[in-house]
Amino acid sequence: MSPSLAKRFLRSSTLVLAASSCLALTACTPSNDNDWQGYVEGEYVYIASSQAGRLDRLSVLRGQQVASGAPLFMLESGDEIAAQRQARRQLNAAEAQLVDIKSGKRPQEQEVTRAQLAQAQATAAKAALQLSRDQAQFQAGGIAKQQLDDSRAAAETAAAQVRQWQSQLAVDRLPNREAQVRAQQAQVEAAQAVLEQADWKLAQKNVTATRGGLVFDTMYREGEWVAAGNPVLRMLPPENVKIRFFVPETVLGRLKVNQAVTLGCDGCQANVAAHISYISTESEYNPPIIYSNQSRAKLVYMIEARPAPADAPKLHPGQPLEVRLP
């Protein structure tokens, strides 16, 4: 058995013995109807990472009180940092491509189209002037009709070239097709999802406390390999501290949930207030450690009470208590 498992077994055995002792005291120790023996129990929170890796830093010690948001431990994260960097660059590239698609052709490409338009306009002006001259010459009988027809065709062709380049320039100023824009927008959203996943995986390597409490135990040392999902430490938040005690059937009807009780212990400077949080609906027999046949046949019911979070640090799991009605 590994030292950590042996340690957990020893603590679990201690709690079981404490529970058995309290049950024995409930049946064997004379007490009035307002006084019962109980013990403290903790509902532990096991802190783990969903990712595997070497434990690079353990930021807390066993027995330390930590606040919500405090750093607990950090696993090696070189691969996750590289993946995050790659995902961010891919997102930047996809966003730049989307801007380029929405803006149409680049200004340099539009300048080329404008130059072609200017050349076509000059050619059209020259052709129109030549047509005007040929028309005058034809009326004076200086040229044949064929030459006039050629001049007219050249002028019309030049005018058509101007209209073509004007349309091309208008198209260059437009963004690309709507389908292309939608496709690139989908690429941007996919890149954003990849980056979010990379951010989440990196955050899983730097674990912080989701709520304050006591670091009850640590399971690994710095430099050890931690498998995914294996708890690195065990915490006990103050709201997870509870008291268990057992009452006979004759007393059960006097107790109800949220009813106030008072807790006393050896060495406590003052009593601690608590409220009943749970009343078992099932009866149970006293354990075999009790040798009286009469006691063994006597049914008891388990009751749970919880102190205020401010008073919880005064109590320790396995600690025997006296529970009284105020």
XYZ file of C-alpha atoms in Angstrom:
326
model
C 0.000 0.000 0.000
C 1.380 3.433 -0.964
C 1.974 6.008 1.802
C -0.847 8.220 0.479
C -3.335 5.338 0.434
C -2.224 4.224 3.886
C -2.688 7.737 5.149
C -6.214 7.944 3.684
C -7.082 4.533 5.168
C -5.884 5.616 8.601
C -7.967 8.789 8.489
C -11.036 6.930 7.262
C -10.599 4.391 10.060
C -10.343 7.215 12.568
C -13.676 8.646 11.402
C -15.321 5.223 11.550
C -14.043 4.675 15.088
C -15.248 8.133 16.056
C -18.700 7.376 14.663
C -18.813 4.009 16.450
C -17.684 5.574 19.701
C -20.361 8.233 19.438
C -23.020 5.603 18.840
C -21.750 3.684 21.849
C -21.887 6.794 23.969
C -25.388 7.490 22.723
C -26.605 4.178 24.049
C -24.393 3.616 27.104
C -23.727 7.049 28.525
C -26.529 8.368 30.697
C -27.908 11.616 29.339
C -31.116 13.566 29.402
C -33.440 13.929 26.433
C -31.765 17.183 25.341
C -28.152 15.977 25.300
C -26.513 13.634 22.759
C -23.055 12.614 21.687
C -21.914 13.462 18.156
C -18.853 13.973 16.023
C -17.600 16.306 13.301
C -17.530 15.165 9.686
C -16.244 16.905 6.568
C -17.498 16.726 2.987
C -14.224 17.108 1.143
C -13.727 18.690 -2.259
C -11.104 16.944 -4.383
C -9.266 19.428 -6.613
C -7.992 18.034 -9.918
C -7.158 19.133 -13.454
C -8.755 17.684 -16.564
C -5.294 17.694 -18.170
C -2.252 15.560 -17.368
C 1.238 16.889 -16.730
C 4.150 17.330 -14.370
C 3.375 19.234 -11.171
C 5.539 22.333 -11.581
C 4.278 24.324 -8.598
C 2.223 23.538 -5.500
C 1.169 26.916 -4.116
C -0.430 25.765 -0.839
C 0.479 23.703 2.208
C -1.537 21.162 4.141
C -3.508 22.902 6.885
C -3.478 26.270 5.107
C -6.608 28.394 4.795
C -7.079 29.774 1.269
C -9.476 32.331 -0.150
C -11.606 31.951 -3.251
C -9.542 32.622 -6.374
C -6.202 31.837 -4.712
C -3.727 29.828 -6.846
C -3.528 26.173 -5.812
C -1.180 24.409 -8.219
C 0.244 24.595 -11.734
C 1.051 21.789 -14.161
C 3.591 22.059 -16.976
C 1.982 24.031 -19.807
C 4.519 24.401 -22.637
C 2.370 22.582 -25.202
C -0.758 24.478 -24.189
C 0.985 27.860 -24.488
C 2.228 26.961 -27.990
C -1.237 25.767 -29.028
C -2.784 28.990 -27.734
C -0.263 31.082 -29.676
C -0.937 29.130 -32.870
C -4.708 29.440 -32.466
C -4.464 33.202 -31.926
C -2.382 33.658 -35.080
C -4.798 31.568 -37.126
C -7.652 33.738 -35.894
C -5.774 36.916 -36.838
C -5.144 35.527 -40.330
C -8.801 34.564 -40.799
C -9.986 38.003 -39.655
C -7.560 39.749 -42.019
C -8.775 37.589 -44.902
C -12.372 38.520 -44.102
C -11.544 42.234 -44.144
C -9.788 41.790 -47.492
C -12.782 39.990 -48.998
C -15.224 42.644 -47.784
C -13.146 45.558 -49.103
C -12.970 44.404 -52.763
C -9.777 44.714 -54.802
C -6.741 46.435 -53.386
C -6.138 50.139 -54.246
C -3.172 49.191 -56.441
C -5.387 46.915 -58.544
C -7.980 49.668 -58.860
C -5.267 52.051 -60.069
C -4.490 49.668 -62.941
C -8.162 49.649 -63.942
C -8.311 53.452 -63.795
C -5.274 53.681 -66.074
C -6.924 51.353 -68.583
C -10.058 53.510 -68.433
C -8.079 56.679 -69.069
C -6.391 55.089 -72.077
C -9.762 53.961 -73.443
C -11.196 57.454 -72.958
C -8.292 58.990 -74.873
C -8.735 56.500 -77.712
C -12.484 57.192 -77.787
C -11.924 60.952 -77.915
C -9.476 60.564 -80.795
C -11.890 58.259 -82.655
C -14.779 60.688 -82.140
C -12.691 63.571 -83.491
C -11.671 61.524 -86.534
C -15.317 60.616 -87.161
C -16.296 64.278 -87.061
C -13.614 65.156 -89.614
C -14.544 62.267 -91.908
C -18.187 63.264 -91.821
C -17.243 66.775 -92.979
C -14.965 65.373 -95.686
C -17.663 62.977 -96.899
C -20.183 65.791 -97.237
C -17.624 67.737 -99.274
C -17.005 64.662 -101.437
C -13.442 64.301 -100.279
C -13.652 60.672 -99.051
C -15.553 57.552 -99.910
C -18.445 56.251 -97.827
C -16.384 53.184 -96.840
C -13.858 55.379 -95.059
C -16.668 57.143 -93.199
C -18.110 53.802 -92.129
C -14.698 52.711 -90.845
C -14.363 55.897 -88.792
C -17.834 55.439 -87.343
C -17.090 51.808 -86.365
C -13.796 52.827 -84.728
C -15.566 55.534 -82.693
C -18.262 53.124 -81.527
C -15.649 50.499 -80.583
C -13.669 53.052 -78.592
C -16.822 54.231 -76.798
C -17.661 50.606 -75.911
C -14.157 50.153 -74.459
C -14.733 53.170 -72.219
C -18.012 51.739 -70.934
C -16.334 48.372 -70.305
C -13.535 49.845 -68.182
C -15.998 52.044 -66.300
C -17.985 48.937 -65.367
C -14.798 47.098 -64.387
C -13.777 49.919 -62.055
C -17.214 49.853 -60.416
C -16.896 46.096 -59.893
C -13.399 46.495 -58.409
C -14.816 48.832 -55.794
C -17.438 46.284 -54.716
C -16.775 43.591 -52.065
C -16.578 39.988 -53.177
C -19.598 37.783 -53.542
C -21.848 37.347 -50.514
C -21.247 33.589 -50.452
C -17.488 34.147 -50.173
C -18.015 36.559 -47.294
C -20.208 34.045 -45.449
C -17.682 31.276 -45.983
C -14.841 33.388 -44.625
C -16.978 34.499 -41.673
C -17.444 30.818 -40.831
C -13.663 30.380 -40.952
C -13.281 33.237 -38.461
C -15.826 31.690 -36.090
C -14.096 28.312 -36.321
C -10.746 29.932 -35.501
C -12.342 31.677 -32.513
C -13.627 28.321 -31.219
C -10.150 26.792 -31.549
C -8.672 29.704 -29.586
C -11.297 29.356 -26.850
C -10.467 25.667 -26.552
C -6.746 26.461 -26.319
C -7.446 29.085 -23.630
C -9.506 26.574 -21.639
C -6.822 23.882 -21.791
C -4.189 26.363 -20.634
C -6.425 27.503 -17.764
C -6.776 23.865 -16.706
C -3.022 23.791 -16.092
C -3.276 26.733 -13.652
C -5.830 25.704 -11.032
C -7.285 28.224 -8.574
C -9.697 27.819 -5.666
C -13.327 28.136 -6.706
C -14.190 28.859 -3.061
C -12.313 29.388 0.159
C -11.548 26.718 2.715
C -8.973 24.552 4.451
C -6.351 22.613 2.490
C -6.922 19.337 4.307
C -4.359 17.248 2.437
C -2.037 17.218 -0.595
C -1.543 14.088 -2.712
C 1.458 15.019 -4.896
C 4.822 16.737 -4.602
C 6.373 19.132 -7.094
C 8.026 17.285 -9.959
C 5.676 14.288 -9.856
C 3.533 13.308 -12.836
C -0.194 13.866 -12.358
C -2.640 11.906 -14.500
C -5.697 13.680 -15.887
C -8.497 13.781 -13.323
C -6.346 12.718 -10.376
C -6.886 15.011 -7.364
C -3.806 16.983 -6.373
C -5.231 18.177 -3.068
C -8.263 17.828 -0.837
C -10.075 20.888 0.501
C -12.686 21.378 3.182
C -14.805 24.518 2.633
C -16.393 25.822 5.853
C -19.902 25.207 4.528
C -19.018 21.516 4.094
C -18.410 20.938 7.818
C -21.254 19.069 9.495
C -22.018 17.328 12.776
C -23.568 13.894 13.007
C -25.350 12.603 16.072
C -27.907 9.894 16.797
C -31.126 10.186 18.768
C -33.620 7.541 19.949
C -36.996 7.200 18.341
C -38.710 8.833 21.309
C -36.874 12.118 20.641
C -37.232 12.151 16.856
C -40.600 13.900 16.843
C -39.194 16.904 18.717
C -36.551 17.671 16.109
C -37.012 19.398 12.756
C -34.866 20.804 9.986
C -33.432 24.306 10.675
C -33.908 23.818 14.413
C -31.083 25.332 16.467
C -28.727 23.158 18.515
C -25.673 23.933 20.630
C -22.325 22.172 20.266
C -19.869 21.686 23.099
C -16.473 19.998 23.187
C -13.494 19.480 25.465
C -11.238 22.497 25.244
C -13.801 24.707 23.520
C -13.836 28.161 25.082
C -17.474 28.657 24.143
C -20.320 26.654 22.712
C -20.867 26.704 18.949
C -24.296 27.262 17.448
C -25.575 25.044 14.635
C -28.804 24.238 12.830
C -30.205 20.843 11.926
C -29.850 20.308 8.171
C -30.947 16.685 7.767
C -33.013 14.117 9.650
C -32.723 10.527 8.501
C -35.970 8.822 7.569
C -34.516 5.361 8.191
C -33.774 3.878 11.576
C -30.663 1.849 12.322
C -29.463 -0.438 15.078
C -26.699 0.419 17.468
C -23.406 -1.185 16.324
C -22.187 -4.564 17.678
C -19.690 -2.802 19.984
C -22.638 -2.380 22.368
C -23.045 -5.591 24.370
C -26.395 -4.951 25.989
C -29.158 -6.884 24.254
C -31.577 -4.180 25.216
C -29.389 -1.462 23.749
C -28.660 -3.477 20.624
C -32.340 -3.720 19.889
C -32.903 -0.024 20.407
C -33.369 1.960 17.190
C -31.705 5.312 16.633
C -31.912 7.938 13.881
C -29.055 9.889 12.380
C -29.261 13.684 12.522
C -26.974 16.144 10.747
C -26.416 19.750 11.755
C -24.257 22.459 10.247
C -22.542 25.343 12.029
C -22.231 28.819 10.576
C -19.290 29.095 8.113
C -17.564 31.500 10.516
C -17.629 28.863 13.288
C -16.680 25.902 11.075
C -12.873 26.414 11.397
C -13.223 25.824 15.150
C -14.289 22.223 14.483
C -12.212 19.342 13.136
C -13.318 16.120 11.388
C -13.473 13.220 13.829
C -13.756 15.511 16.849
C -16.334 14.274 19.430
C -18.991 16.764 20.478
C -21.903 17.132 22.830
C -25.079 18.226 21.063
C -27.748 19.957 23.096
C -31.019 21.694 22.506
C -30.803 25.320 23.653
